[in-house]
Coordinates of C-alpha atoms and ligand atoms in Angstrom, one line a residue:
X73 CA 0.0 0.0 0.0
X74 CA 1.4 3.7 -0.8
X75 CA 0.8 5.9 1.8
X76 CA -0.4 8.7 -0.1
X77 CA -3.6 6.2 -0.2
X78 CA -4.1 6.6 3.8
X79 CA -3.8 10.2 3.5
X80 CA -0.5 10.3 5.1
X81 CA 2.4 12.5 4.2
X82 CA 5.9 12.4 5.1
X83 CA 8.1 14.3 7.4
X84 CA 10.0 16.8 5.0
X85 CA 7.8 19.7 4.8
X86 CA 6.6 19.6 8.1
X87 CA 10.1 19.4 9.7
X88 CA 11.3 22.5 7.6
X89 CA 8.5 24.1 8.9
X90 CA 8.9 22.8 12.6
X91 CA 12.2 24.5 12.2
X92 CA 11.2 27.9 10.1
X93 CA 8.8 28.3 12.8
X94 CA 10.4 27.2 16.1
X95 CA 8.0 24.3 17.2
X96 CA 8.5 20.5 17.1
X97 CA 5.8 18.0 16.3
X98 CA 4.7 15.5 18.8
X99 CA 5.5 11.9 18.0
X100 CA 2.9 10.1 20.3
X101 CA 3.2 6.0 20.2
X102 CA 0.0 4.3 19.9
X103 CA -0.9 0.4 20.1
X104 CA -4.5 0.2 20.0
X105 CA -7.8 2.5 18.7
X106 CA -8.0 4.0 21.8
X107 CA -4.6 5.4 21.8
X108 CA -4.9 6.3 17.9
X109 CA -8.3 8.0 18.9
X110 CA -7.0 10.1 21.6
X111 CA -4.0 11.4 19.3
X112 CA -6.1 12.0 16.4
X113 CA -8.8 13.7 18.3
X114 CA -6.1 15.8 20.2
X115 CA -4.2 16.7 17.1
X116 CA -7.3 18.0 14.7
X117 CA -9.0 19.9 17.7
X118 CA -5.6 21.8 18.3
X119 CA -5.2 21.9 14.5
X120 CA -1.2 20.4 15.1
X121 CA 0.8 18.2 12.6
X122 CA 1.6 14.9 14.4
X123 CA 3.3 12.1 14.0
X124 CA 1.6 8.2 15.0
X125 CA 4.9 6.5 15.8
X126 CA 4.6 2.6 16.2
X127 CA 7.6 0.4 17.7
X128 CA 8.2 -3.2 16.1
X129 CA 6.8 -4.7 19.2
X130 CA 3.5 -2.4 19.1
X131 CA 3.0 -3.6 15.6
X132 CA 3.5 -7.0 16.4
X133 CA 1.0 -6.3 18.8
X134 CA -1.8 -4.9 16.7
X135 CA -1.3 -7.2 13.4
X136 CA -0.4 -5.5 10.0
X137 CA -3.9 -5.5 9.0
X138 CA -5.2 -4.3 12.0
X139 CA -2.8 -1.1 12.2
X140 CA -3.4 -0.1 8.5
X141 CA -7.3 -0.9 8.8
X142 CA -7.5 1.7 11.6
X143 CA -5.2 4.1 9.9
X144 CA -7.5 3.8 6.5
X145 CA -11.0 4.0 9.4
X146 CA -9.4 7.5 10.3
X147 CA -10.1 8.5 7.2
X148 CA -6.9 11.0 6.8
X149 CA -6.3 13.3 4.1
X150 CA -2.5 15.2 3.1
X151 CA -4.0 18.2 4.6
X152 CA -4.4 16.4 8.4
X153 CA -0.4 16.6 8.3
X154 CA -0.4 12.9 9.8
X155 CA 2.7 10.7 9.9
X156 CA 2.7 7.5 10.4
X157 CA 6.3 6.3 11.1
X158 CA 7.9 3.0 12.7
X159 CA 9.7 4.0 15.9
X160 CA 13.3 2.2 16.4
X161 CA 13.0 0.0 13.9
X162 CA 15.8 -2.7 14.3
X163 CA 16.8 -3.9 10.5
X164 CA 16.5 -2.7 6.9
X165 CA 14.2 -5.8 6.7
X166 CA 12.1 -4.3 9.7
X167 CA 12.1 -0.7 7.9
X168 CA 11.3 -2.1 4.5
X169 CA 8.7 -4.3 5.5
X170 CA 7.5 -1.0 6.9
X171 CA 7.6 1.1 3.8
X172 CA 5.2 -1.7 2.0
X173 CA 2.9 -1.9 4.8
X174 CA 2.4 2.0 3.9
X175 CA 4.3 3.8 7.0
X176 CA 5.4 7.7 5.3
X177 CA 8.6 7.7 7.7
X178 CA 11.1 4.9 9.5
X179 CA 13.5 5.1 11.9
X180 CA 16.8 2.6 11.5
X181 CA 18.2 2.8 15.0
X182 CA 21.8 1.7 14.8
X183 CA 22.5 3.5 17.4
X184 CA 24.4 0.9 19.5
X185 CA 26.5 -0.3 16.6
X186 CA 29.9 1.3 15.7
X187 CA 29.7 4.5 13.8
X188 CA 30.9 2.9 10.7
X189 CA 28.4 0.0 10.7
X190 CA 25.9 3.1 11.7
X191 CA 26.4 4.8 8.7
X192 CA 25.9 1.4 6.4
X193 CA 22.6 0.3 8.1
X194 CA 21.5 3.7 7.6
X195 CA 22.4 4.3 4.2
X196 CA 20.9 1.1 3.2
X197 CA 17.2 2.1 5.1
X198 CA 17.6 5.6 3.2
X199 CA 18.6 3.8 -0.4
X200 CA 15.2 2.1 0.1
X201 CA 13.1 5.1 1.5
X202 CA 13.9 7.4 -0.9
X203 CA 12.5 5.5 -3.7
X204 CA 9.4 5.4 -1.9
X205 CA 9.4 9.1 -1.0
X206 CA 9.9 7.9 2.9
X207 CA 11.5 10.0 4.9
X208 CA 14.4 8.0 7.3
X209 CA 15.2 9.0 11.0
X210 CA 18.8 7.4 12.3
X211 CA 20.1 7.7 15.8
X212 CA 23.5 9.0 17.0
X213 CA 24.3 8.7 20.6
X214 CA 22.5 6.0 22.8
X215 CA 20.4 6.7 25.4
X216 CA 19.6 4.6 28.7
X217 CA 17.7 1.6 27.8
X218 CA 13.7 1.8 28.7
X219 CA 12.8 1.4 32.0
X220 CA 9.7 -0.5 33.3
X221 CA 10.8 -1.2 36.8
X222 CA 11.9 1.4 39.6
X223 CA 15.0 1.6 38.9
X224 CA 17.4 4.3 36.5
X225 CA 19.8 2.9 34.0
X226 CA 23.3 3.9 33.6
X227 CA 23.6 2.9 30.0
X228 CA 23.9 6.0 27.7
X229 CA 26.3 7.5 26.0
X230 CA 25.8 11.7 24.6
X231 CA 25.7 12.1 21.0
X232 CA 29.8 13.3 20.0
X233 CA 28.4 16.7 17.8
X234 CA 32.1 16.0 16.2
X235 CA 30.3 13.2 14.3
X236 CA 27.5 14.5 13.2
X237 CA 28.2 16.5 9.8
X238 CA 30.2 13.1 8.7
X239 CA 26.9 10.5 9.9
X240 CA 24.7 13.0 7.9
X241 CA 26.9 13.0 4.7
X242 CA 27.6 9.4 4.4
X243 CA 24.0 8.0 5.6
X244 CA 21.6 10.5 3.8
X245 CA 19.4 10.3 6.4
X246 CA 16.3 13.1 6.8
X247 CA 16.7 13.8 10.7
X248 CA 19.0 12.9 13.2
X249 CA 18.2 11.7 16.9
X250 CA 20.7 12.4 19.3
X251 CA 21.5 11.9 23.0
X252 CA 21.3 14.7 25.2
X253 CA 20.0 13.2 28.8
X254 CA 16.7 12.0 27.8
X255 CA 16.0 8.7 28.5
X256 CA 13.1 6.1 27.9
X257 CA 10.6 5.7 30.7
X258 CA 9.3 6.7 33.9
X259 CA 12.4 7.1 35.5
X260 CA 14.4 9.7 34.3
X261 CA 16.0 11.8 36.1
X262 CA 17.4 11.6 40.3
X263 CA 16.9 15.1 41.3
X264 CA 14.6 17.6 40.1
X265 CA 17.8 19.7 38.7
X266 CA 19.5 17.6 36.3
X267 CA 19.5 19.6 33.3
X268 CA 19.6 18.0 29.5
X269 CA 23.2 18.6 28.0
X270 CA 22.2 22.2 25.9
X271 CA 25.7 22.5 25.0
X272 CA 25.4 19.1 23.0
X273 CA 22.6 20.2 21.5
X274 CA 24.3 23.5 20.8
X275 CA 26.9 22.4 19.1
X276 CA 25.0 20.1 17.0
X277 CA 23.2 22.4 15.7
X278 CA 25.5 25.0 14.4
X279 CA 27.2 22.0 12.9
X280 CA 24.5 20.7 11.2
X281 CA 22.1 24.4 10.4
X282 CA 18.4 24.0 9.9
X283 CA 18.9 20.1 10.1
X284 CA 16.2 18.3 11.8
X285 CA 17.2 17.1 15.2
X286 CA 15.1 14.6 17.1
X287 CA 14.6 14.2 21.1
X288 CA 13.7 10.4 22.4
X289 CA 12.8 9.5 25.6
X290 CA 10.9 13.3 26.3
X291 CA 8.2 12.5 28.4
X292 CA 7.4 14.8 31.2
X293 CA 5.5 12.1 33.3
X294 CA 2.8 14.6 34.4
X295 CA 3.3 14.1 38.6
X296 CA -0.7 14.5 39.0
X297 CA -0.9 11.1 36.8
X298 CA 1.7 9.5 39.1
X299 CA 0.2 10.1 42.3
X300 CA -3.2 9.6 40.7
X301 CA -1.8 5.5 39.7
X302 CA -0.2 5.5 43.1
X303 CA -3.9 6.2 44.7
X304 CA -5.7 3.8 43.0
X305 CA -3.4 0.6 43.7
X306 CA -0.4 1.5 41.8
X307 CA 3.0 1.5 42.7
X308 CA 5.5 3.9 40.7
X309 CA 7.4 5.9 43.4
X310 CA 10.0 8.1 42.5
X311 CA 8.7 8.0 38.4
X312 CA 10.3 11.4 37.0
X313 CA 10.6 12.9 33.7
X314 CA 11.9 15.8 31.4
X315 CA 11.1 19.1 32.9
X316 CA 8.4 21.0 30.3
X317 CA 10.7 24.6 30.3
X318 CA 13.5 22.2 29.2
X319 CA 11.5 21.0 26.4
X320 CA 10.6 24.4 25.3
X321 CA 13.8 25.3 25.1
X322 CA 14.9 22.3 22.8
X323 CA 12.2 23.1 20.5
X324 CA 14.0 26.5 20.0
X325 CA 17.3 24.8 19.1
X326 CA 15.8 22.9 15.9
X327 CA 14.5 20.0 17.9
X328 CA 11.7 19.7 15.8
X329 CA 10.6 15.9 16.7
X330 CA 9.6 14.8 20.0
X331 CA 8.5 11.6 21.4
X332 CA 6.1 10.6 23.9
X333 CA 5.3 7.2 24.7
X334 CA 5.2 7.0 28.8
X335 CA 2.9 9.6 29.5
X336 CA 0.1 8.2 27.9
X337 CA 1.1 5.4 29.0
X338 CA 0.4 6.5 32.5
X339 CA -2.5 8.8 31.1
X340 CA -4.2 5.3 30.2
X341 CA -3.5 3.5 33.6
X342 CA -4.0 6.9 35.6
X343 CA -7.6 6.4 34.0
X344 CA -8.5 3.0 34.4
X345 CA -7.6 2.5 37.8
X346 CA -9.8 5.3 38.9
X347 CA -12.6 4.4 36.9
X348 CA -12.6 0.4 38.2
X349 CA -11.7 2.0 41.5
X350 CA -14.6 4.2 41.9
X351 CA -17.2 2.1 40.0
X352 CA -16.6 -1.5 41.4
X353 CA -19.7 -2.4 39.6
X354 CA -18.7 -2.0 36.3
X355 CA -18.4 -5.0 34.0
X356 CA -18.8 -2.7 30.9
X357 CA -15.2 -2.0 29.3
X358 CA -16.2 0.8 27.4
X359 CA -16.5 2.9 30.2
X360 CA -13.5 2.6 31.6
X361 CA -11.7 2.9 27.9
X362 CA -13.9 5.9 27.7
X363 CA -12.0 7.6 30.5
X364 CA -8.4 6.5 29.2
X365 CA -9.4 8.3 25.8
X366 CA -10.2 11.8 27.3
X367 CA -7.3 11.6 29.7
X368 CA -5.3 10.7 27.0
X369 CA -6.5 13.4 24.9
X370 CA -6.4 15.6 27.5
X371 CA -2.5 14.9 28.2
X372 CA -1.9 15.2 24.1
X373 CA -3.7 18.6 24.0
X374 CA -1.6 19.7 26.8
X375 CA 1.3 18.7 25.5
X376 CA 0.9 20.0 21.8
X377 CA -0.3 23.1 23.3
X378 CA 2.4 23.8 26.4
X379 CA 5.5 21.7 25.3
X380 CA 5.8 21.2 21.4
X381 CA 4.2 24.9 20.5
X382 CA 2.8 22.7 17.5
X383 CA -1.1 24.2 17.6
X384 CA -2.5 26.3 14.7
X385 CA 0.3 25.2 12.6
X386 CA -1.7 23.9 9.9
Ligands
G3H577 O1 11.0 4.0 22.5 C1 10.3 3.1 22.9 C2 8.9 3.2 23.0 O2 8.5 3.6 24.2 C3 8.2 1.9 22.5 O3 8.1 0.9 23.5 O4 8.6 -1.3 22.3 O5 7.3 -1.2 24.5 O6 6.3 -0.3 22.4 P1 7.5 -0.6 23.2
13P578 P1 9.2 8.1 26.6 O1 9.4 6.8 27.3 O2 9.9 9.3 27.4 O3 7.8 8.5 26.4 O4 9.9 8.1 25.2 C1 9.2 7.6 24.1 C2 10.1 7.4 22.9 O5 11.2 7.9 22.8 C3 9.6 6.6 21.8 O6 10.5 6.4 20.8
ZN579 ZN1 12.6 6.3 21.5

């Protein structure tokens, strides 16, 4: 399937003007209709470009058929300024296999492979995208590893901006992620302090000027959501994310992409455990699933609004 069929576009207008205009566009995850509703409706009430960004094991999870059926029951057209885009994918196969299934943008995260073998993954990905007129995301720098447990992780490694003009020449690729302090997860961050490395991001941009720069692991793990999970039988002490002034900022420095998977994530539970909580005698799924999709919209809205400055762009 091409994805101009499904109404989707890529991401190369809409990052030039994410960068012309100083905003980023949100890159929400989703795994299910409710998730895909909540974006949608979020995105078209606050008239913001977005971008539906599914990991391999989210796509796994939904089926091909299933994903592209609910992308084609949204009913999109160009002028919705939807992406749909496959978030770490893992291969050239994975990306590929992607790019016929009729995603408009792929990520090839080589990121923990040596630079050279970086560059050749990533080449190949964009060799295959560009016929396609699919847009390729690659990763430079690795950030901690995704956290589902209490507990931080020490394995990350800043993006070196020395590389970047070189990984950009060689690979092709349409937007660059890069490593500043973010991290995936709930658990961020020690203290409420620790600042994202600015310089970094400094420096990669003057090295790379009115390049599209990506920021993973950018949730801000809202604290009412926390302590709202916590109440309702939960446990997630200590969960802390990326501070929302900090995110502004990045958006400023041509961060023009940035993902969100966790807070919805905790948007969804936050939800359901109150509703079961409070209404024990429910049996009637669609009530609770009612709840996650306005808190969930609710969080989007927020976010497109107070973090990504992506409203009334389109
Ligand atoms: O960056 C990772 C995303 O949060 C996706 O996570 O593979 O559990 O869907 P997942
Ligand atoms: P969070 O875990 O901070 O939401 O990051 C999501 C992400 O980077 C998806 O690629
Ligand atoms: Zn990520």
């Amino acid at each position: 399937m091409k994805y101009i069929e499904l109404g989707l576009v890529n991401t190369r207008e809409m990052f030039a003007d994410a960068i012309a205009r100083k905003y980023a566009v949100p890159a929400f995850n989703f795994y299910n209709m409710e998730t895909l509703m909540a974006i949608l409706n979020a995105s078209r009430m606050m008239r913001s470009p977005v971008i539906l960004a599914v990991s391999e094991s989210a796509l796994k999870y939904m089926g091909a058929d299933m994903l592209t059926g609910m992308i084609m029951g949204a009913n999109l057209s160009s002028d919705d300024g939807v992406v749909l885009h496959l978030d770490h994918g893992s291969s050239v196969e994975s990306c590929a296999r992607a790019i016929e299934l009729g995603f408009s943008s792929v990520m090839i995260d080589a990121s923990k492979l040596p630079f050279d073998q970086n560059v050749e993954i990533t080449k190949r990905v964009v060799e295959i995208a560009h016929k396609h007129n699919v847009t390729v995301e690659a990763e430079l720098g690795v950030l901690a590893g995704i956290e589902d447990e209490n507990t931080f992780s020490e394995n990350s490694s800043y993006t070196n901006p020395s590389d970047v003009e070189r990984f950009v020449r060689a690979a092709g690729n349409d937007s660059l992620a890069i490593a500043i302090g973010t991290s995936h997860g709930a658990y961020k961050r020690r203290r409420d302090d620790e600042e994202l490395r600015f310089d970094i991001l400094a420096d990669v941009a003057t090295r790379l000027p009115g390049f599209p720069l990506v920021l993973h692991g950018a949730s801000n793990i809202p604290q009412n959501l926390v302590t709202q999970i916590n109440e309702f039988g939960g446990k997630l002490s200590g969960a802390r994310g990326i501070d929302v002034t900090q995110l502004r900022r990045a958006t400023q420095m041509n961060i023009c992409k940035i993902n969100v998977d966790s807070d919805l994530r905790l948007g969804f539970v936050a939800a359901t455990r109150r509703a079961l909580a409070t209404h024990p005698q429910n049996f009637n799924p669609r009530e609770f699933l009612s709840s996650a999709i306005t808190t969930m919209t609710q969080i989007c809205t927020d976010e497109i609004r107070d973090i990504m400055g992506s409203d009334k762009k389109l």
